[in-house]
């Protein structure tokens, strides 16, 4: 029998093919044509390109389906052909390589952002990826590569879809902007933690600036994951030659880099303590992205043949890891994990009411305070009566995510709410919790598996909470067995022996402690406790909580759900371990004293929502910087009620706030997600102010004509620029995508904008920018031109007499500068 892709990957380094788009164009396909449709329209051309790569020595041929998803095909009115195109594409690739190698189905980005950054929902993304992957499988693909993705949330939707809906192995390939992070702020370490937990088979990097920058990414992957690693760089950055963008890196130079990749070897020693087995982790697959040709692949082939690199079976002990979009929490052996408990409405009237009325200020405050208090994870529990928990949970998760960079623990008894929370959280989190009841095991374990979450196993079942340590162990064992059967590793399970209030007697609290070493030894799991339960209904709660926490740690507790903003808890976390007997006695005495005191449970400082009060313009500015739309809205309304001048609010709060956001973006303190939520917040305030300014009196920063050039249908970048311009007070005339130069010129004549801004993603369409400049000049329109997009460079902009910006934030600043300059010279 033929070896499978994964078996072969364990034996040797594999060679992936090179670029498809440039080859198609060499065969006469035009930039504005649908590349994916060529599988149906010109199958012989696609086949001949595949064959050239097979002859060059590629082991894996990628299908010509990078944009063959429902959302992108809709741009060509081909969304009814998703299945047909993908099936045909897989068959063409197979026809070329036969049984000598493997067919890899290519799955590119959807071209639209996922909520809350964009309009499409996780479920829509999941459906689009599912549809494409199923068709690729049906066409006979051996594996799929989800590639050129910069948003880890989009990658999650794609990986979860392919893993859940097909049997295909998955290569997950991210694009790092500068060799370090994606534009969304995700590092190779974060990607590795999230994707490994989701069960991807290969982790990869592709596209970006070229092989140089990718060496660093490969090294960092190799150091933090046991997954096979693939690299697929561009042939450098495109340069402009005779008005054509060309990738100039020669096959020999490209092969030189490939050799460098093959020589990378990172020594992996088990665990943080370095006790596990040791092996050298090396790159497993090399291929080429934009600008590479069969000659590049051929040049790499000889390098692979002579190299000593060995992909080899992947080994090595891995710590359990949690991650948010931008941060990894690596749980080294011995590291105690603190989970912040305060996003929880139990016993808090104001919080409950806020949730019921759909507001999120307390959630935000608690997220910020606990992050400052150095929690490792934040528990999110919004269970209150009379709400639709499956809708409120994802909303709460999004709020917490935008004010904290910590991974989350999604806490609910409701499976539907858990699932929606796990979808919304774009990282690797903790599912809180599954218990020993049949229904819970059946519904909740598959969720942990599907969304790659670690899981808390709560020791209770149909009989309720067990009395003894032995019964706790029995239930824990049942859950762990079921979890293992569902594909969840014991290392990803935190058993919660469930402590209840000491108010009804301390025997139960002690049994929960005793069970800690028992479940750890017998089941090889970690343990966790919701510490504050122990003091429910009692006076002097903080003291009891702190003592019980210390005690539980002496018994070997690995993690706790606690109030990190409490000084006594903080102190207990730092306290040196004390003899068990001594602590036990102190705890018992404290419980008796508390009971004797007979006072009713004193109310803990109810952290009421401090009413937001507009005091100065700086308050609104801060809310814009924080991306807090709710606060901007409230404060702006108050300011307007107080009779503040709306134009002043715009000029002194909203605009300066956004300018600081721009600076933070440039310093890489902020990434795209933060910029977009600040822009959204600013817009909220802007709309309120605008409504108060008489029509015609509204000061516009300038009028900008915006378009993605002819032949190019990539409009994410353009849409971000549009949003930022509008939120900065510009009037934007958006001509959309694939806009012919004539249309730009005639609109410019009619509207006389202060500037024209053009976007292009492709090297092939970028040259249209020069055409537009020429036609504007021919028409005698001396309007400043701004250009930007993935492959556009300052050099190119200079050559065509345009102004260049690296990114959307820069584009706004540039537009302001140009328009001010023009106005001051009286134009
Ligand atoms: N195990 C697991 N998850 C859990 C628990 C557990 N999640 C919820 C809970 N128990 C842990 N979290 C809390 C959060 C708050 C309180 C106790 C446990 C609490 N709140 C105060 C009250 O109810 O009076 C209110 C505090 C305030 O007013 O500020 O005590 O055991 N897996």
PDB file of N, CA and C in Angstrom, residues 501 535-539 541 599-601:
ATOM      1  N   UNK A 501     -18.590  25.080  50.925  1.00  0.00           N
ATOM      2  CA  UNK A 501     -18.358  25.970  52.069  1.00  0.00           C
ATOM      3  C   UNK A 501     -18.044  25.204  53.361  1.00  0.00           C
ATOM      4  N   UNK A 535     -15.517  29.665  51.602  1.00  0.00           N
ATOM      5  CA  UNK A 535     -15.939  30.639  52.608  1.00  0.00           C
ATOM      6  C   UNK A 535     -17.329  31.207  52.362  1.00  0.00           C
ATOM      7  N   UNK A 536     -18.040  30.614  51.428  1.00  0.00           N
ATOM      8  CA  UNK A 536     -19.378  31.122  51.122  1.00  0.00           C
ATOM      9  C   UNK A 536     -20.224  31.205  52.383  1.00  0.00           C
ATOM     10  N   UNK A 537     -20.884  32.312  52.586  1.00  0.00           N
ATOM     11  CA  UNK A 537     -21.791  32.486  53.714  1.00  0.00           C
ATOM     12  C   UNK A 537     -21.103  32.672  55.048  1.00  0.00           C
ATOM     13  N   UNK A 538     -19.779  32.882  55.033  1.00  0.00           N
ATOM     14  CA  UNK A 538     -19.062  33.015  56.308  1.00  0.00           C
ATOM     15  C   UNK A 538     -18.445  34.405  56.436  1.00  0.00           C
ATOM     16  N   UNK A 539     -18.160  34.825  57.675  1.00  0.00           N
ATOM     17  CA  UNK A 539     -17.439  36.082  57.837  1.00  0.00           C
ATOM     18  C   UNK A 539     -15.956  35.898  57.535  1.00  0.00           C
ATOM     19  N   UNK A 541     -14.048  36.212  54.949  1.00  0.00           N
ATOM     20  CA  UNK A 541     -13.851  35.286  53.828  1.00  0.00           C
ATOM     21  C   UNK A 541     -12.415  35.256  53.310  1.00  0.00           C
ATOM     22  N   UNK A 599     -21.479  36.303  63.092  1.00  0.00           N
ATOM     23  CA  UNK A 599     -21.914  37.417  62.261  1.00  0.00           C
ATOM     24  C   UNK A 599     -22.362  36.882  60.906  1.00  0.00           C
ATOM     25  N   UNK A 600     -23.329  37.497  60.316  1.00  0.00           N
ATOM     26  CA  UNK A 600     -23.696  37.059  58.970  1.00  0.00           C
ATOM     27  C   UNK A 600     -22.563  37.397  58.000  1.00  0.00           C
ATOM     28  N   UNK A 601     -22.567  36.746  56.871  1.00  0.00           N
ATOM     29  CA  UNK A 601     -21.525  36.997  55.875  1.00  0.00           C
ATOM     30  C   UNK A 601     -21.490  38.481  55.547  1.00  0.00           C
TER      31      UNK A 601
END
